[in-house]
Amino acid sequence: MTKDAHQAADAAPALDACGALPSAGAALRPRDVAASCGSRAYAALDLGTNNCRLLVGTPAPGGNFRVVDSFSRIVRLGEGLGATGNLSDAAMDRAVAALRNCADKLARRPVRALQAVTTEACRRAGNGAAFLARVEAETGLRLRVISAREEAELAMESCAPLLEPGDRRALLFDIGGGSTEIAWIRIHPGRQVPELIGYISVPVGVVTLSERCGPSCFTEAGFHAVVDEVAAKLAGFDAVHCIGQEIRAGGVRLMGTSGTVTTLAGVAMALPRYRRPLVDGQTLEACVADQALGDLFALGRDGLAAHPCVGPDRVDFVLPGCAVYAAIRRVWPVPRLTVADRGLREGILLRLMRADRLVGARRAAPRGWHGTA
């Protein structure tokens, strides 16, 4: 079984709650809220360039949450987008079918609140708005297109519990299907929520790269050409924020979230099959992650398709993602990598639950009380 097939089976551990109030956007329709006001579950749906994912969780003690249901399917929504500027009919059909499954799950499990978002593919597509109107008409789901900055913020909030005492800064990257988000983060001692001090969205992801130069990534020359291209795109961001200088001073944690880094971790740990609880939060020596990258490259297409942490559905995306990771490592040679199997959906759930706690605290406060939660 592949990584995606195991995500529903391996329930996530409790996650610390942190983050800001949610932005206005996709939520349950009024009739749904009325029907589910007694539910303790919250839902987050993320339609990305490559995957459609749903996560349902309930609050747990200490501001944490427990996963009670999940769904993940590769839909390749961004397939062909780079060449045409539009979402293809086949890609939209695949995405709608997956979203219909998500809607069916939500109909069977009423939730207190839902946020449904979409990212790079719908940001770029000329027919993105028409597609989202079709989604709402056919599934009842109202998806909100979020900015690259909000992507970075959500990833930061979900990964914040993995920070450790002594961390001054964190460099968080998310290698997506249509883009790669980089967040430069300041950690304030004693504060639960870190500060996003800079971010960049690089318009290269595993889907766009696999379509443009996927076969060449199986050759050394082609792989290193992608590394050079991405590293050049990151150099300006590094110069603006003096990240290399901060790394040399120490106290900078490199954190990665996405299928690329979780696959590297699974290979480095020699897992017989991918298991999220074993991977999420794991810190690898960079040389170990580099060796795992080399092992993946040496497998070739057939070997990747047969690998339990890759599989045939992801074989075209692994090496393009590894090339992006190698570029990040070249520009920012941090000695260790913290792997996070969490991201947008977890960040959304944390925001929704935190917002409800704030509302509850204000309702419970005596008249005239102006404290903060």
Coordinates of N, CA, C and O in Angstrom, one line a residue, residues 41-131:
A41 N -17.1 17.7 16.3 CA -16.1 17.5 15.2 C -16.0 18.7 14.4 O -17.0 19.5 14.2
Y42 N -14.8 18.9 13.9 CA -14.5 20.0 13.0 C -13.8 19.4 11.7 O -13.2 18.3 11.8
A43 N -14.0 20.0 10.6 CA -13.5 19.4 9.3 C -12.7 20.5 8.5 O -13.0 21.7 8.5
A44 N -11.6 20.0 7.9 CA -10.8 20.8 7.0 C -10.6 20.1 5.7 O -10.3 18.9 5.7
L45 N -10.8 20.8 4.6 CA -10.7 20.1 3.3 C -9.7 21.0 2.5 O -9.8 22.2 2.4
D46 N -8.8 20.3 1.8 CA -7.7 21.0 1.1 C -7.7 20.3 -0.3 O -7.3 19.2 -0.5
L47 N -8.1 21.1 -1.3 CA -8.0 20.7 -2.7 C -6.7 21.3 -3.3 O -6.7 22.5 -3.6
G48 N -5.7 20.5 -3.5 CA -4.4 21.0 -4.0 C -4.2 20.7 -5.5 O -5.1 20.2 -6.1
T49 N -3.1 21.0 -6.0 CA -2.8 20.8 -7.4 C -2.7 19.3 -7.7 O -3.0 18.9 -8.8
N50 N -2.3 18.5 -6.7 CA -2.2 17.1 -6.9 C -3.2 16.2 -6.1 O -3.6 15.2 -6.6
N51 N -3.5 16.7 -4.9 CA -4.3 15.8 -4.0 C -5.5 16.5 -3.5 O -5.6 17.8 -3.5
C52 N -6.5 15.7 -3.2 CA -7.7 16.2 -2.5 C -7.7 15.5 -1.1 O -7.7 14.3 -1.0
R53 N -7.7 16.3 0.0 CA -7.6 15.7 1.3 C -8.7 16.3 2.2 O -8.9 17.5 2.3
L54 N -9.2 15.4 3.1 CA -10.2 15.8 4.1 C -9.7 15.3 5.4 O -9.2 14.2 5.5
L55 N -9.8 16.1 6.5 CA -9.5 15.7 7.8 C -10.6 16.2 8.8 O -11.0 17.3 8.7
V56 N -11.0 15.2 9.6 CA -12.1 15.5 10.6 C -11.5 15.2 12.0 O -10.9 14.1 12.2
G57 N -11.6 16.2 12.9 CA -11.0 16.0 14.2 C -11.9 16.5 15.3 O -12.8 17.4 15.1
T58 N -11.7 16.0 16.5 CA -12.4 16.5 17.7 C -11.4 17.1 18.7 O -10.3 16.6 18.8
P59 N -11.8 18.1 19.5 CA -10.9 18.6 20.5 C -10.5 17.6 21.5 O -11.3 16.7 21.8
A60 N -9.3 17.7 22.0 CA -8.8 16.8 23.0 C -8.2 17.7 24.1 O -8.0 18.9 24.0
P61 N -8.0 17.1 25.3 CA -7.5 17.9 26.4 C -6.2 18.6 26.1 O -5.4 18.1 25.3
G62 N -6.0 19.8 26.6 CA -4.8 20.6 26.4 C -4.7 21.3 25.2 O -3.6 21.7 24.7
G63 N -5.9 21.6 24.6 CA -5.9 22.3 23.3 C -5.4 21.5 22.1 O -5.0 22.0 21.1
N64 N -5.5 20.2 22.2 CA -5.1 19.3 21.2 C -6.3 18.8 20.4 O -7.4 19.2 20.7
F65 N -6.1 18.0 19.3 CA -7.2 17.4 18.7 C -6.9 15.9 18.3 O -5.7 15.6 18.2
R66 N -7.9 15.1 18.1 CA -7.8 13.8 17.7 C -8.5 13.6 16.4 O -9.6 14.1 16.1
V67 N -7.8 12.9 15.4 CA -8.4 12.6 14.1 C -9.4 11.5 14.2 O -9.2 10.5 14.8
V68 N -10.6 11.8 13.7 CA -11.7 10.8 13.7 C -12.0 10.3 12.3 O -12.7 9.2 12.2
D69 N -11.6 11.0 11.3 CA -11.8 10.5 9.9 C -10.9 11.3 9.0 O -10.5 12.4 9.3
S70 N -10.6 10.7 7.9 CA -9.7 11.4 6.9 C -10.0 10.7 5.5 O -10.5 9.6 5.4
F71 N -9.5 11.5 4.5 CA -9.7 11.0 3.1 C -8.6 11.6 2.3 O -8.2 12.8 2.5
S72 N -8.0 10.9 1.4 CA -6.9 11.4 0.6 C -6.9 10.7 -0.8 O -7.0 9.5 -0.8
R73 N -6.9 11.5 -1.8 CA -6.9 10.9 -3.2 C -6.1 11.8 -4.1 O -6.2 13.1 -4.1
I74 N -5.3 11.2 -4.9 CA -4.5 11.9 -6.0 C -5.5 12.2 -7.1 O -6.1 11.3 -7.7
V75 N -5.7 13.5 -7.4 CA -6.6 13.9 -8.5 C -5.9 14.7 -9.6 O -6.5 14.8 -10.7
R76 N -4.7 15.1 -9.4 CA -3.9 15.8 -10.5 C -4.7 16.9 -11.1 O -4.8 17.0 -12.3
L77 N -5.3 17.8 -10.2 CA -6.1 18.9 -10.7 C -5.3 19.8 -11.6 O -5.8 20.4 -12.6
G78 N -4.0 20.0 -11.4 CA -3.2 20.9 -12.2 C -2.6 20.3 -13.4 O -1.8 20.9 -14.1
E79 N -3.0 19.1 -13.8 CA -2.5 18.4 -15.0 C -2.7 19.2 -16.2 O -3.9 19.6 -16.5
G80 N -1.7 19.6 -16.9 CA -1.8 20.4 -18.2 C -2.0 21.9 -18.0 O -2.0 22.6 -19.0
L81 N -2.1 22.3 -16.7 CA -2.3 23.7 -16.5 C -1.2 24.6 -17.0 O -1.4 25.7 -17.5
G82 N 0.1 24.1 -16.8 CA 1.2 24.9 -17.3 C 1.2 25.2 -18.8 O 1.6 26.3 -19.2
A83 N 0.7 24.3 -19.5 CA 0.7 24.4 -21.0 C -0.5 25.2 -21.5 O -0.4 26.0 -22.5
T84 N -1.7 25.1 -20.9 CA -2.9 25.7 -21.4 C -3.4 26.9 -20.6 O -4.1 27.7 -21.1
G85 N -3.0 27.0 -19.3 CA -3.5 28.1 -18.5 C -4.9 27.8 -17.9 O -5.4 28.6 -17.2
N86 N -5.4 26.6 -18.2 CA -6.7 26.2 -17.7 C -6.7 24.8 -17.1 O -5.9 24.0 -17.5
L87 N -7.7 24.6 -16.2 CA -7.9 23.2 -15.7 C -8.6 22.4 -16.8 O -9.5 22.8 -17.5
S88 N -8.1 21.2 -17.0 CA -8.7 20.3 -18.1 C -10.0 19.7 -17.6 O -10.2 19.6 -16.4
D89 N -10.8 19.3 -18.6 CA -12.1 18.6 -18.2 C -11.8 17.4 -17.4 O -12.5 17.1 -16.4
A90 N -10.8 16.6 -17.8 CA -10.6 15.3 -17.1 C -10.1 15.6 -15.7 O -10.5 14.9 -14.8
A91 N -9.2 16.6 -15.5 CA -8.8 16.9 -14.2 C -9.9 17.4 -13.3 O -10.0 17.0 -12.1
M92 N -10.8 18.3 -13.8 CA -11.9 18.8 -13.1 C -12.9 17.6 -12.7 O -13.4 17.6 -11.6
D93 N -13.1 16.7 -13.6 CA -13.9 15.6 -13.3 C -13.4 14.7 -12.2 O -14.1 14.3 -11.3
R94 N -12.1 14.5 -12.2 CA -11.4 13.7 -11.1 C -11.6 14.4 -9.8 O -11.9 13.8 -8.8
A95 N -11.4 15.7 -9.8 CA -11.5 16.5 -8.5 C -12.9 16.5 -8.0 O -13.2 16.3 -6.8
V96 N -13.9 16.7 -8.9 CA -15.3 16.7 -8.5 C -15.7 15.4 -7.9 O -16.4 15.3 -6.9
A97 N -15.2 14.3 -8.5 CA -15.5 12.9 -8.0 C -15.0 12.8 -6.6 O -15.7 12.2 -5.7
A98 N -13.8 13.2 -6.3 CA -13.2 13.1 -5.0 C -13.9 14.0 -4.0 O -14.2 13.6 -2.9
L99 N -14.3 15.2 -4.4 CA -15.0 16.1 -3.6 C -16.4 15.6 -3.2 O -16.9 15.8 -2.1
R100 N -17.0 14.9 -4.2 CA -18.3 14.3 -3.9 C -18.2 13.2 -2.8 O -19.0 13.1 -1.9
N101 N -17.1 12.5 -2.8 CA -16.8 11.5 -1.7 C -16.7 12.2 -0.4 O -17.2 11.8 0.7
C102 N -16.0 13.4 -0.4 CA -15.8 14.2 0.8 C -17.1 14.7 1.3 O -17.4 14.6 2.5
A103 N -18.0 15.2 0.4 CA -19.3 15.6 0.8 C -20.1 14.5 1.4 O -20.9 14.7 2.4
D104 N -20.0 13.3 0.8 CA -20.8 12.2 1.4 C -20.3 11.8 2.8 O -21.1 11.5 3.7
K105 N -19.0 11.9 3.0 CA -18.5 11.6 4.3 C -19.0 12.7 5.3 O -19.4 12.3 6.5
L106 N -19.0 13.9 4.9 CA -19.5 15.0 5.8 C -21.0 14.8 6.1 O -21.5 15.2 7.2
A107 N -21.7 14.4 5.1 CA -23.2 14.2 5.3 C -23.5 13.1 6.3 O -24.4 13.1 7.1
R108 N -22.6 12.1 6.4 CA -22.8 11.0 7.3 C -22.2 11.3 8.7 O -22.6 10.7 9.7
R109 N -21.3 12.3 8.8 CA -20.7 12.7 10.1 C -20.9 14.2 10.2 O -20.0 15.0 9.8
P110 N -22.0 14.7 10.8 CA -22.1 16.2 11.0 C -21.0 16.8 11.7 O -20.5 16.2 12.7
V111 N -20.6 18.0 11.3 CA -19.5 18.7 11.9 C -19.9 20.0 12.4 O -20.9 20.6 11.9
R112 N -19.2 20.5 13.4 CA -19.6 21.8 14.0 C -19.2 22.9 13.1 O -19.9 24.0 13.0
A113 N -18.0 22.8 12.4 CA -17.6 23.8 11.4 C -16.7 23.2 10.4 O -16.0 22.2 10.7
L114 N -16.7 23.8 9.2 CA -15.9 23.3 8.1 C -15.2 24.5 7.4 O -15.8 25.5 7.2
Q115 N -13.9 24.3 7.1 CA -13.3 25.2 6.2 C -12.8 24.4 5.0 O -12.1 23.4 5.2
A116 N -13.1 24.8 3.8 CA -12.7 24.1 2.6 C -11.9 25.1 1.7 O -12.4 26.2 1.4
V117 N -10.7 24.7 1.4 CA -9.8 25.7 0.7 C -9.2 25.0 -0.6 O -9.1 23.8 -0.7
T118 N -8.7 25.8 -1.5 CA -7.9 25.3 -2.6 C -6.8 26.3 -2.9 O -6.8 27.4 -2.4
T119 N -5.8 25.8 -3.6 CA -4.5 26.6 -3.6 C -4.1 26.9 -5.0 O -4.8 27.5 -5.8
E120 N -2.8 26.5 -5.4 CA -2.1 27.1 -6.6 C -2.9 26.8 -7.9 O -2.9 27.7 -8.7
A121 N -3.4 25.6 -8.1 CA -4.0 25.4 -9.4 C -5.2 26.3 -9.6 O -5.3 26.9 -10.7
C122 N -6.0 26.5 -8.6 CA -7.2 27.4 -8.8 C -6.7 28.9 -8.8 O -7.4 29.8 -9.3
R123 N -5.6 29.2 -8.1 CA -5.1 30.6 -8.2 C -4.7 30.9 -9.6 O -4.9 32.1 -10.1
R124 N -4.1 30.0 -10.3 CA -3.5 30.2 -11.6 C -4.5 30.0 -12.8 O -4.3 30.7 -13.8
A125 N -5.5 29.1 -12.6 CA -6.3 28.7 -13.8 C -7.2 29.8 -14.2 O -7.9 30.4 -13.4
G126 N -7.3 30.0 -15.5 CA -8.2 31.0 -16.1 C -9.7 30.6 -15.8 O -10.6 31.4 -15.7
N127 N -10.0 29.3 -15.7 CA -11.3 28.8 -15.5 C -11.5 28.4 -14.1 O -12.4 27.6 -13.8
G128 N -10.6 28.8 -13.2 CA -10.7 28.4 -11.8 C -12.1 28.8 -11.1 O -12.7 28.0 -10.4
A129 N -12.5 30.0 -11.4 CA -13.8 30.4 -10.8 C -15.0 29.6 -11.3 O -15.9 29.2 -10.5
A130 N -15.0 29.3 -12.6 CA -16.1 28.5 -13.1 C -16.0 27.1 -12.5 O -17.1 26.5 -12.3
F131 N -14.8 26.5 -12.3 CA -14.7 25.2 -11.7 C -15.3 25.2 -10.3 O -16.0 24.3 -9.9

